[in-house]
Tab-separated table of C-alpha atoms in Angstrom:
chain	number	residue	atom	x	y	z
A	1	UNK	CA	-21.390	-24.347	0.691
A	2	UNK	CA	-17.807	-23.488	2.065
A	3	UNK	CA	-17.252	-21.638	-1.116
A	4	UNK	CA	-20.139	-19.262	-0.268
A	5	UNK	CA	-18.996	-19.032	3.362
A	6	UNK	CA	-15.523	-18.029	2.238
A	7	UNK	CA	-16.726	-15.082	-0.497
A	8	UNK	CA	-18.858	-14.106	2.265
A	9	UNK	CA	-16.435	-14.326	5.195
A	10	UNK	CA	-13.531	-12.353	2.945
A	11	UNK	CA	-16.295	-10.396	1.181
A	12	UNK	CA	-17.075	-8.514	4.935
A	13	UNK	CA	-13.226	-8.258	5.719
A	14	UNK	CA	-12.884	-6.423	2.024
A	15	UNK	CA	-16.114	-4.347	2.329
A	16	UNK	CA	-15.076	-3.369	6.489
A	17	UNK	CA	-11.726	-3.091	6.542
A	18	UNK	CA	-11.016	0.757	5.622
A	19	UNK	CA	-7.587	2.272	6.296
A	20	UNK	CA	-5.932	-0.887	4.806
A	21	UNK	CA	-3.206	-2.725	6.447
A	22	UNK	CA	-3.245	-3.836	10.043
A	23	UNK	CA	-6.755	-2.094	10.132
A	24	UNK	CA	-7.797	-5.236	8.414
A	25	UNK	CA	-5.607	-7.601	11.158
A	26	UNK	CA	-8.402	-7.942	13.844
A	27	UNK	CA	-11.206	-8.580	11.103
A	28	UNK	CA	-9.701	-11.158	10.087
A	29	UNK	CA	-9.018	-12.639	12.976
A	30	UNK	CA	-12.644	-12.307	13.862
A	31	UNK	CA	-13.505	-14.113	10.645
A	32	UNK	CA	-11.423	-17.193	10.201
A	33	UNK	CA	-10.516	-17.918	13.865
A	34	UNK	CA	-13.711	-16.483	16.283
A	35	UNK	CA	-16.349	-16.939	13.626
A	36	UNK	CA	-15.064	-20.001	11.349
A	37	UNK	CA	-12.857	-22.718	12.726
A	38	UNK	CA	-10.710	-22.197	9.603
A	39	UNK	CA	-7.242	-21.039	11.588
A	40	UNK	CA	-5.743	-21.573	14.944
A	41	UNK	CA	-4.370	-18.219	16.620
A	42	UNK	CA	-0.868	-19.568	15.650
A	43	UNK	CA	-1.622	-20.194	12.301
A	44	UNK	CA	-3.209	-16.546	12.061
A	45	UNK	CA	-0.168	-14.904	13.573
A	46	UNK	CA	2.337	-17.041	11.536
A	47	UNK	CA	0.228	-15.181	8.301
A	48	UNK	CA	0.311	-12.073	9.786
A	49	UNK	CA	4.405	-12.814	9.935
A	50	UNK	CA	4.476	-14.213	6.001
A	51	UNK	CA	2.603	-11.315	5.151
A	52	UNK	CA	5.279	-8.803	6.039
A	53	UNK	CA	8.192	-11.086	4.938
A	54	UNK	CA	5.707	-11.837	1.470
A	55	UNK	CA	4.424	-9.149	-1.372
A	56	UNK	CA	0.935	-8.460	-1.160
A	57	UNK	CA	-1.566	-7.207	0.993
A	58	UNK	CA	-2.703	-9.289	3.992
A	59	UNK	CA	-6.068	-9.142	3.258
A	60	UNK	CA	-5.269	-10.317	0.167
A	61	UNK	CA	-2.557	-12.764	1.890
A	62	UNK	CA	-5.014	-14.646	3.931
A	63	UNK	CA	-7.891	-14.962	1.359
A	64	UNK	CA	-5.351	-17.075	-0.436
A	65	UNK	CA	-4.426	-19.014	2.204
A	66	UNK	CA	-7.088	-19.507	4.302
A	67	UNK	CA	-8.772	-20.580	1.057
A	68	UNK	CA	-5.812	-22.921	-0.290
A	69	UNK	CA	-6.205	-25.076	3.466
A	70	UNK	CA	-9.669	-24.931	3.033
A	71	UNK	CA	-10.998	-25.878	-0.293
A	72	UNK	CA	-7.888	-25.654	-2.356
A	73	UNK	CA	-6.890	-23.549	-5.441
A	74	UNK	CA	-10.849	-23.022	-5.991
A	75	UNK	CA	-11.069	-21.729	-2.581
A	76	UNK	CA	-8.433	-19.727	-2.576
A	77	UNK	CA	-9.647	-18.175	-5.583
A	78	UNK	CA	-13.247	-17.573	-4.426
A	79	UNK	CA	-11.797	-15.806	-0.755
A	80	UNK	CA	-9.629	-13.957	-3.324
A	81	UNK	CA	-12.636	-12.586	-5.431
A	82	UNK	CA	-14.561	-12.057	-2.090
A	83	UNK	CA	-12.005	-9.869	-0.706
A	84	UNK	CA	-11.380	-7.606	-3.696
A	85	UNK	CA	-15.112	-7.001	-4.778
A	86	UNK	CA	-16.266	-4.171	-2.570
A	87	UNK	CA	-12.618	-2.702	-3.546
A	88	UNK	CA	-13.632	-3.210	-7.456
A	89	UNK	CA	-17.092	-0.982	-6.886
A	90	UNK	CA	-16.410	1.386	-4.694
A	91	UNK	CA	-13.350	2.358	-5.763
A	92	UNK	CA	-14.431	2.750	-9.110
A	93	UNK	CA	-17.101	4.627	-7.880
A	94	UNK	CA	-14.661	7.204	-5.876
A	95	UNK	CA	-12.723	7.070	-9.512
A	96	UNK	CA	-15.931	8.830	-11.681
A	97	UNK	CA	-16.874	11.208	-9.103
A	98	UNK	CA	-13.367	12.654	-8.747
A	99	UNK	CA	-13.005	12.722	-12.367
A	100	UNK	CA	-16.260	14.120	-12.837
A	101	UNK	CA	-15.566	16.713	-9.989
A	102	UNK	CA	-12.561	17.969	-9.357
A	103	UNK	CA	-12.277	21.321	-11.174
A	104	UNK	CA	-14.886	22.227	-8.350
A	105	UNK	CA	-12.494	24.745	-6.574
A	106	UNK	CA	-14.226	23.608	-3.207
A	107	UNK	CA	-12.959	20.229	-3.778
A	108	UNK	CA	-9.702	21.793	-5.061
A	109	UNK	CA	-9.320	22.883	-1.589
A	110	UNK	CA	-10.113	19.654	0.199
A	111	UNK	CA	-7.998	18.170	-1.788
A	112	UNK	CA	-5.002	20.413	-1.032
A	113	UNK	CA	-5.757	20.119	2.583
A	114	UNK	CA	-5.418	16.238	2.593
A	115	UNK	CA	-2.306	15.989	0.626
A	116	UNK	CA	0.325	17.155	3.200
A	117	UNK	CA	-1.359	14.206	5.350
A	118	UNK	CA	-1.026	11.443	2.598
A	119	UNK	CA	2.636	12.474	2.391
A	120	UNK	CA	2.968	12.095	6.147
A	121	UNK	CA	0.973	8.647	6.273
A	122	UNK	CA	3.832	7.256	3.349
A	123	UNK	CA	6.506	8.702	5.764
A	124	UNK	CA	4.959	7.303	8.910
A	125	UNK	CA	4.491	3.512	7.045
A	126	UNK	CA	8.385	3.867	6.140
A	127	UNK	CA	9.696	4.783	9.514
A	128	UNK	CA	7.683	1.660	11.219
A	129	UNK	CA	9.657	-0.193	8.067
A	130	UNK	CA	12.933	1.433	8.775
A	131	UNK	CA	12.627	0.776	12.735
A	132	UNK	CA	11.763	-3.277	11.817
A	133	UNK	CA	14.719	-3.794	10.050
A	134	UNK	CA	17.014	-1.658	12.230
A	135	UNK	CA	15.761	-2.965	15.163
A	136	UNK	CA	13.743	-6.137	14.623
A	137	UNK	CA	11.346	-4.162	16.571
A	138	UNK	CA	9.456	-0.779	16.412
A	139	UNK	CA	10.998	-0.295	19.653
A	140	UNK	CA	13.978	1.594	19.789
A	141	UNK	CA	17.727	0.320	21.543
A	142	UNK	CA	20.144	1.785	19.721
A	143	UNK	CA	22.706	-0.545	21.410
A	144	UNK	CA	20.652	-3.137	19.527
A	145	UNK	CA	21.036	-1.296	16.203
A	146	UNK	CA	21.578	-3.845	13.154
A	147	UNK	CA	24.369	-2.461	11.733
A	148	UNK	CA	24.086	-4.407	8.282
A	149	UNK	CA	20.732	-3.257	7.941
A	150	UNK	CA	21.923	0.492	8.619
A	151	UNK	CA	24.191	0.037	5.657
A	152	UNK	CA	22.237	-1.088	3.258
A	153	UNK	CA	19.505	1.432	4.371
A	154	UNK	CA	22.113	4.258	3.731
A	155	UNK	CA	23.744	2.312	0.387
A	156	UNK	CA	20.194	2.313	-0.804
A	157	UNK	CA	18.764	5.063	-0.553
A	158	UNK	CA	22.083	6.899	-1.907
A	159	UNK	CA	21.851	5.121	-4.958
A	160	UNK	CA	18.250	6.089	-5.107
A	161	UNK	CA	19.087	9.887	-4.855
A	162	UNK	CA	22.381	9.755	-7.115
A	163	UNK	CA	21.577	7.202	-9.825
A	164	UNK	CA	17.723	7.488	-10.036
A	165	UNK	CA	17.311	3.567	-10.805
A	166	UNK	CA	13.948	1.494	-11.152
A	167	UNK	CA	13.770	1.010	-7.689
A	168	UNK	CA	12.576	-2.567	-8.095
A	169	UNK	CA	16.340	-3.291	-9.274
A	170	UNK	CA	17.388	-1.469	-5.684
A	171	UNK	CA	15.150	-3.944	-3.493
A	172	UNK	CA	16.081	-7.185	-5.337
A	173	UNK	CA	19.968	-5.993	-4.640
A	174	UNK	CA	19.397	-5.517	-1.163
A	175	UNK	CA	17.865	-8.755	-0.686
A	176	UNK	CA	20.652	-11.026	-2.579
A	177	UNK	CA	23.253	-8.287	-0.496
A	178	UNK	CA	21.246	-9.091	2.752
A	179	UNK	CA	21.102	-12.665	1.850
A	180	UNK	CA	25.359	-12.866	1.473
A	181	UNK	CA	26.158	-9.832	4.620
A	182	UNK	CA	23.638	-11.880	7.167
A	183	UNK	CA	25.330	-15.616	6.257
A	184	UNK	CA	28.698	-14.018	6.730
B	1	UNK	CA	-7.933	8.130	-22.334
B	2	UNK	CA	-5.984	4.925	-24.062
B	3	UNK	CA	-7.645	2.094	-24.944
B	4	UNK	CA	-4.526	-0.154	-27.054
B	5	UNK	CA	-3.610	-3.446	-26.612
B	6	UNK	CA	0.168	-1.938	-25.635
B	7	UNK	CA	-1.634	0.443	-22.933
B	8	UNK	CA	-2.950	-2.663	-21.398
B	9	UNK	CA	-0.053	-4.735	-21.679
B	10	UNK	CA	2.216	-2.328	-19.640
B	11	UNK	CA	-0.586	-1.470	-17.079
B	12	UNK	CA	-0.846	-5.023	-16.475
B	13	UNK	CA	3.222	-5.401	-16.328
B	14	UNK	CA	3.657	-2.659	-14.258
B	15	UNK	CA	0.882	-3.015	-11.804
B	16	UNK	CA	2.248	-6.916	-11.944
B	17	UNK	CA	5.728	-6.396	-11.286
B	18	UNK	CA	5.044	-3.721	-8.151
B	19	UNK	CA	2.892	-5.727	-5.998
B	20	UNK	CA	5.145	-9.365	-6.946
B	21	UNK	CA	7.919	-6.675	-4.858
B	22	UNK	CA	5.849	-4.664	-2.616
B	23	UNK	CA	5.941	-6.390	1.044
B	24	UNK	CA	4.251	-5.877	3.461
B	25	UNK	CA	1.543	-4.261	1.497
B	26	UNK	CA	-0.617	-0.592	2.585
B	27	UNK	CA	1.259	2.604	1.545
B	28	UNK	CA	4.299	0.797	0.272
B	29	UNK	CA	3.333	0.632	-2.937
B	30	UNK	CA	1.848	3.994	-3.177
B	31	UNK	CA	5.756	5.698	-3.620
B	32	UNK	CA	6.778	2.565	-6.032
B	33	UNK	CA	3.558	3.553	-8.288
B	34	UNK	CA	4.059	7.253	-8.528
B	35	UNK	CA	7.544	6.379	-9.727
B	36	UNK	CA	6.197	3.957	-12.226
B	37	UNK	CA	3.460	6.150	-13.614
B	38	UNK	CA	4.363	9.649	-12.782
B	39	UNK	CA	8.121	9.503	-13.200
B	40	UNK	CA	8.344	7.063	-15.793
B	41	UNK	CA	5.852	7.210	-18.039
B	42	UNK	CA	4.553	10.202	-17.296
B	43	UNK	CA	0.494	9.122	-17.256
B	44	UNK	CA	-0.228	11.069	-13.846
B	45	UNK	CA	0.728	14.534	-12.592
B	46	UNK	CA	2.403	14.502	-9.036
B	47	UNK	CA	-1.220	15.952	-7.132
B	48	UNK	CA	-3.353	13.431	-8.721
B	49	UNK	CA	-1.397	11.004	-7.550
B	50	UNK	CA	-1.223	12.351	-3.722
B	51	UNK	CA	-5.388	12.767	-4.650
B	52	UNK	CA	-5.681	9.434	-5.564
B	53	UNK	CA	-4.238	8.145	-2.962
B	54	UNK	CA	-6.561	9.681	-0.455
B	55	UNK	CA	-8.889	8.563	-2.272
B	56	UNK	CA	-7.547	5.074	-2.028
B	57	UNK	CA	-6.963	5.426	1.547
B	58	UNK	CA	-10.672	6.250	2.034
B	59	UNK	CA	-12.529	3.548	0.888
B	60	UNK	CA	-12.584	0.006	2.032
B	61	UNK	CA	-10.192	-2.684	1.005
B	62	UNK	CA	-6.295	-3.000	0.706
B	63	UNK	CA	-5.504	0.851	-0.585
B	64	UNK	CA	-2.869	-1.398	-3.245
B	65	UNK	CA	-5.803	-2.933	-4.442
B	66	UNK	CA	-7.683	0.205	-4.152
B	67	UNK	CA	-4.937	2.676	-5.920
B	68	UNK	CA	-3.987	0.036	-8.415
B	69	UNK	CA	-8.128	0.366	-9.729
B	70	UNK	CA	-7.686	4.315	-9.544
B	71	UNK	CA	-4.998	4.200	-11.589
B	72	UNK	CA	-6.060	1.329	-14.102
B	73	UNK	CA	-9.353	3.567	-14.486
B	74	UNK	CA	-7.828	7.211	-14.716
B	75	UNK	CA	-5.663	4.974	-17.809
B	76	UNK	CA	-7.662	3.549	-19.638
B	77	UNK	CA	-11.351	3.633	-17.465
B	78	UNK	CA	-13.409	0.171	-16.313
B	79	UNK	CA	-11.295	-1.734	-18.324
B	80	UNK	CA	-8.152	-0.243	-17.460
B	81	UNK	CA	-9.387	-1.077	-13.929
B	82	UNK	CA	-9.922	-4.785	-13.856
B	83	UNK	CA	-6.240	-5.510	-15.952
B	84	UNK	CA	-4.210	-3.350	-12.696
B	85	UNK	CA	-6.575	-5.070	-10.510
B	86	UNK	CA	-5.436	-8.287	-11.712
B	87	UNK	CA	-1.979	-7.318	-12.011
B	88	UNK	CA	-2.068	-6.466	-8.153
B	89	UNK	CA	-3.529	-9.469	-6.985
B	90	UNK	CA	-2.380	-12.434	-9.160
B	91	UNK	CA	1.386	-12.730	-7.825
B	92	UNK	CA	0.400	-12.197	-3.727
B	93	UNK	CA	-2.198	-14.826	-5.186
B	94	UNK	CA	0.461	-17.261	-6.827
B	95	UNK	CA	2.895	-16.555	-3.701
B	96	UNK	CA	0.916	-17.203	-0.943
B	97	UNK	CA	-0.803	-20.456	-2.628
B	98	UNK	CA	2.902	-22.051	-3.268
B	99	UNK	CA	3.640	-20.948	0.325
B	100	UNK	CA	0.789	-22.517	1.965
B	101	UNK	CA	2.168	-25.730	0.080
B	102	UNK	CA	5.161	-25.812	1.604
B	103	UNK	CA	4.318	-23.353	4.783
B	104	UNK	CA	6.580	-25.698	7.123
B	105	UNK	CA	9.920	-25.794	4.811
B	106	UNK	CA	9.025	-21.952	3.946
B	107	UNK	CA	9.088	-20.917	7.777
B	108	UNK	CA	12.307	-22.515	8.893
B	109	UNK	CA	14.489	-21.634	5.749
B	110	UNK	CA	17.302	-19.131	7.373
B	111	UNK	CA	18.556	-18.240	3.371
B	112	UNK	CA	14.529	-16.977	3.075
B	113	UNK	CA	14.514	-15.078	5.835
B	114	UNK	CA	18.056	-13.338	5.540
B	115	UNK	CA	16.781	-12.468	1.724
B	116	UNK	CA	13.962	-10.704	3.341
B	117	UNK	CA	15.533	-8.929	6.061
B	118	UNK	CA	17.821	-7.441	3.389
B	119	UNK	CA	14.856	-6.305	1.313
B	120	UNK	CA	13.411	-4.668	4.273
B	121	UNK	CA	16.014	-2.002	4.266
B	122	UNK	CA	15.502	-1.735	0.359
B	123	UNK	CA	12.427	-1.003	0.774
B	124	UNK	CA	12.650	1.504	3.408
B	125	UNK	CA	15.320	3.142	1.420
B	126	UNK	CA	12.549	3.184	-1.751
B	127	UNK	CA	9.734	4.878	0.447
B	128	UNK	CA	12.621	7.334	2.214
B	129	UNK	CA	13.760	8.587	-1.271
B	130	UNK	CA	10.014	9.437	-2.452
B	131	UNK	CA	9.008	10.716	0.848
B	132	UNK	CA	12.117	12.997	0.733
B	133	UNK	CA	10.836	14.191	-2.853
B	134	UNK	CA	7.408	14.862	-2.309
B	135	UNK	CA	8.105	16.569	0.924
B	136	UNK	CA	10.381	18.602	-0.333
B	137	UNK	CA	8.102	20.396	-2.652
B	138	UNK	CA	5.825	20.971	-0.410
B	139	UNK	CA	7.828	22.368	2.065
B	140	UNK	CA	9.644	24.421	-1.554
B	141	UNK	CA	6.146	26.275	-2.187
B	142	UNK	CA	6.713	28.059	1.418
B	143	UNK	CA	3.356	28.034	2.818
B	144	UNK	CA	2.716	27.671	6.606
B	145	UNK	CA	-0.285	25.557	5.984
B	146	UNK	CA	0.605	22.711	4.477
B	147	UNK	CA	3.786	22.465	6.174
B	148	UNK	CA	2.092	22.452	9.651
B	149	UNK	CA	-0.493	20.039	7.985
B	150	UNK	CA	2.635	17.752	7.553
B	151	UNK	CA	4.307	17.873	10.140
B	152	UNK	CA	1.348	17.610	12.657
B	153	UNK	CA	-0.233	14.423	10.521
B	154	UNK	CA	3.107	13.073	10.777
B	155	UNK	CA	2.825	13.710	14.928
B	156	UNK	CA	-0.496	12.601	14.723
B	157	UNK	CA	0.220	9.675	13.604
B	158	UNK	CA	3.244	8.382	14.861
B	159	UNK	CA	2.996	9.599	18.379
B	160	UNK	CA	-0.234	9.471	19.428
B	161	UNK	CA	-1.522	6.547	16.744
B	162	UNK	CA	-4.480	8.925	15.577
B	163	UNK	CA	-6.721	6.449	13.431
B	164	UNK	CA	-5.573	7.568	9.622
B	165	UNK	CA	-9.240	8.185	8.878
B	166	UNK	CA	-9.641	10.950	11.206
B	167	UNK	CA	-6.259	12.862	10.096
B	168	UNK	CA	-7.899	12.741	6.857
B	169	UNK	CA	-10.908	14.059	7.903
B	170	UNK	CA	-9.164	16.574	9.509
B	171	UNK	CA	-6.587	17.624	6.773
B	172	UNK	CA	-10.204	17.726	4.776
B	173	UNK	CA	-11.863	20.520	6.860
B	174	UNK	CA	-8.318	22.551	7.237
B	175	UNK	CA	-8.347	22.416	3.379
B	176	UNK	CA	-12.161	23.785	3.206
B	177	UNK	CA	-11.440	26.175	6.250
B	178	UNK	CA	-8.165	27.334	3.967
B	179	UNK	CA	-10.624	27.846	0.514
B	180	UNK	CA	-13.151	29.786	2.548
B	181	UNK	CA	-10.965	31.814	3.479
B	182	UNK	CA	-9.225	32.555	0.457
B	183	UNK	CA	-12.627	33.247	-1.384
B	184	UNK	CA	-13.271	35.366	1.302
B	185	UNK	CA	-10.358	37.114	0.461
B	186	UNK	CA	-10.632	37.131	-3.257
B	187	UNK	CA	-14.185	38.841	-3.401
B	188	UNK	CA	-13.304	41.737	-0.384
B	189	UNK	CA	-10.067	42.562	-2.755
């Protein structure tokens, strides 16, 4: 019975929450505080925190934990599943139909029209990045700037440009650098 | 399209090995995939990846989960699909499972948290460098309308907090708008 109230609860969050991120926030608070007495509001905000400091989506993020307190590595599996189905067929769906028509010059120009604005989204998601490490907020003091977090910004992204390394390599050295300049 | 046990493998590795780094999920991954699979391994041009994307962007569910499926499927089709979709959600899986073991020790830990605050800037500097890139040839080809379309979905959305959705929409008819008129163009000539 929980089982089929968690693929169900995380099923709707996965089916309604388009635009990704914190679009999906307040659905899921609707879900597993307001609807289910799975979470207290502090336990849903401390998951909204561990899913910025944590890889992985947080719709993703609280299927999996929501379901571990729950029911356990079953449940967290099932919330899991629930939450990535309506991904699984309609993206798949999107998938054939642009394969299957986008030589249409029509769509051609759609398509050109929209990708100056997915370009802008990516920049837009890395400024709100940059300003949270900078300034532990998106608020800007730049009295308040974190200076250690400017440098490895700048050391970063220069090695990016010069050296043109797997950038997975680049964020695992600026987390063992941030973990020895912030202890200092 | 490839269909090989080695094709799998290294969808499954890569997809894997992006989302176990990608914090904070949404439109962070999108610049670590396109250097992955466009730069790397060359299995996507440059505009399908922008396309899929969109694409990504547009229908429901976390867009990593979403673009990892697009990708999996453009590879190496349904089955292609379900090994990146695995890959993407197995290590936020694993993670957040341990975590919610040990949630108490996990939040307090000040070596954890100073880890992640230095990653943060990594991964700023990641998204900076691709943005930089992709912008650039756009802005290279020297026409006005996708460099307005830029930098007003950039306004758009920073500054006034448009819902993403609706710049898309928008971007959509100034595309159509833009082919209409060129056809226009094309059959007075």
């Amino acid at each position: 019975m929980i089982y089929w109230q968690l693929l169900w609860s995380f099923f709707q969050i996965g089916l309604f929450s388009i635009g990704g991120g914190y679009a999906a926030m307040p659905l899921i608070q609707h879900q597993v505080v307001e609807v289910h007495p799975w979470l207290t509001l502090t336990e849903f905000t401390d998951i909204v925190t561990l899913s910025q400091m944590t890889p992985g989506p947080i719709a993703i993020n609280s299927a999996t934990f929501v379901g571990m307190r729950i029911a356990g590595v079953s449940g967290a599996l099932v919330a899991t599943a629930g939450c990535v189905l309506p991904s699984c067929v309609i993206a798949l769906l999107l998938a054939w139909v642009y394969y299957r028509y986008r030589s249409l010059s029509a769509i051609q120009g759609v398509l050109g029209g929209v990708r100056p604005a997915v370009v802008a989204m990516i920049a837009s998601a890395g400024l709100s990045i940059l300003l949270l490490a900078l300034f532990g907020s998106e608020a800007i003091n730049l009295s308040m700037v974190d200076l250690r977090a400017l440098g490895l910004f700048l050391a970063a992204l220069a090695s990016l440009r010069i050296f043109k390394p797997d950038p997975i390599w680049v964020m695992a050295g600026a987390g063992v650098l941030g973990g020895i300049l912030y202890s200092l | 399209m490839r269909r090989d046990a080695h094709t799998f493998g290294i969808l499954f590795l890569s997809t894997f090995k992006l989302s176990a780094f990608t914090f904070g999920g949404g439109y962070v991954i999108i610049p670590l995939m396109r250097k992955q699979f466009v730069d790397r391994l060359g299995w996507l041009e440059e505009q399908e990846m922008l396309d899929l994307t969109a694409i990504a962007q547009s229908s429901p569910g976390p867009i990593a989960v979403n673009a990892a499926i697009l990708l999996g499927y453009r590879v190496a089709g349904v089955p292609g699909a379900l090994v990146t979709m695995l890959g993407t959600v197995i290590p936020p899986l694993v993670i957040l499972s341990v975590i919610s073991l040990f949630y108490d020790a996990f939040r307090s830990n000040p070596i954890i948290s100073r880890v992640m605050k230095g990653m943060q800037a990594g991964v700023a500097a990641v998204i900076f460098d691709v943005v930089l890139t992709m912008a650039g040839q756009i802005i290279g080809r020297k026409r006005a309308v996708p460099i307005v379309t830029l930098a007003g979905a950039f306004i758009a959305s920073w500054f006034f907090d448009v819902h993403i959705l609706l710049i898309l929409l928008a971007c959509a008819l100034i595309g159509l708008a833009q082919w209409r008129a060129d056809t226009k163009k094309g059959a007075s000539a």
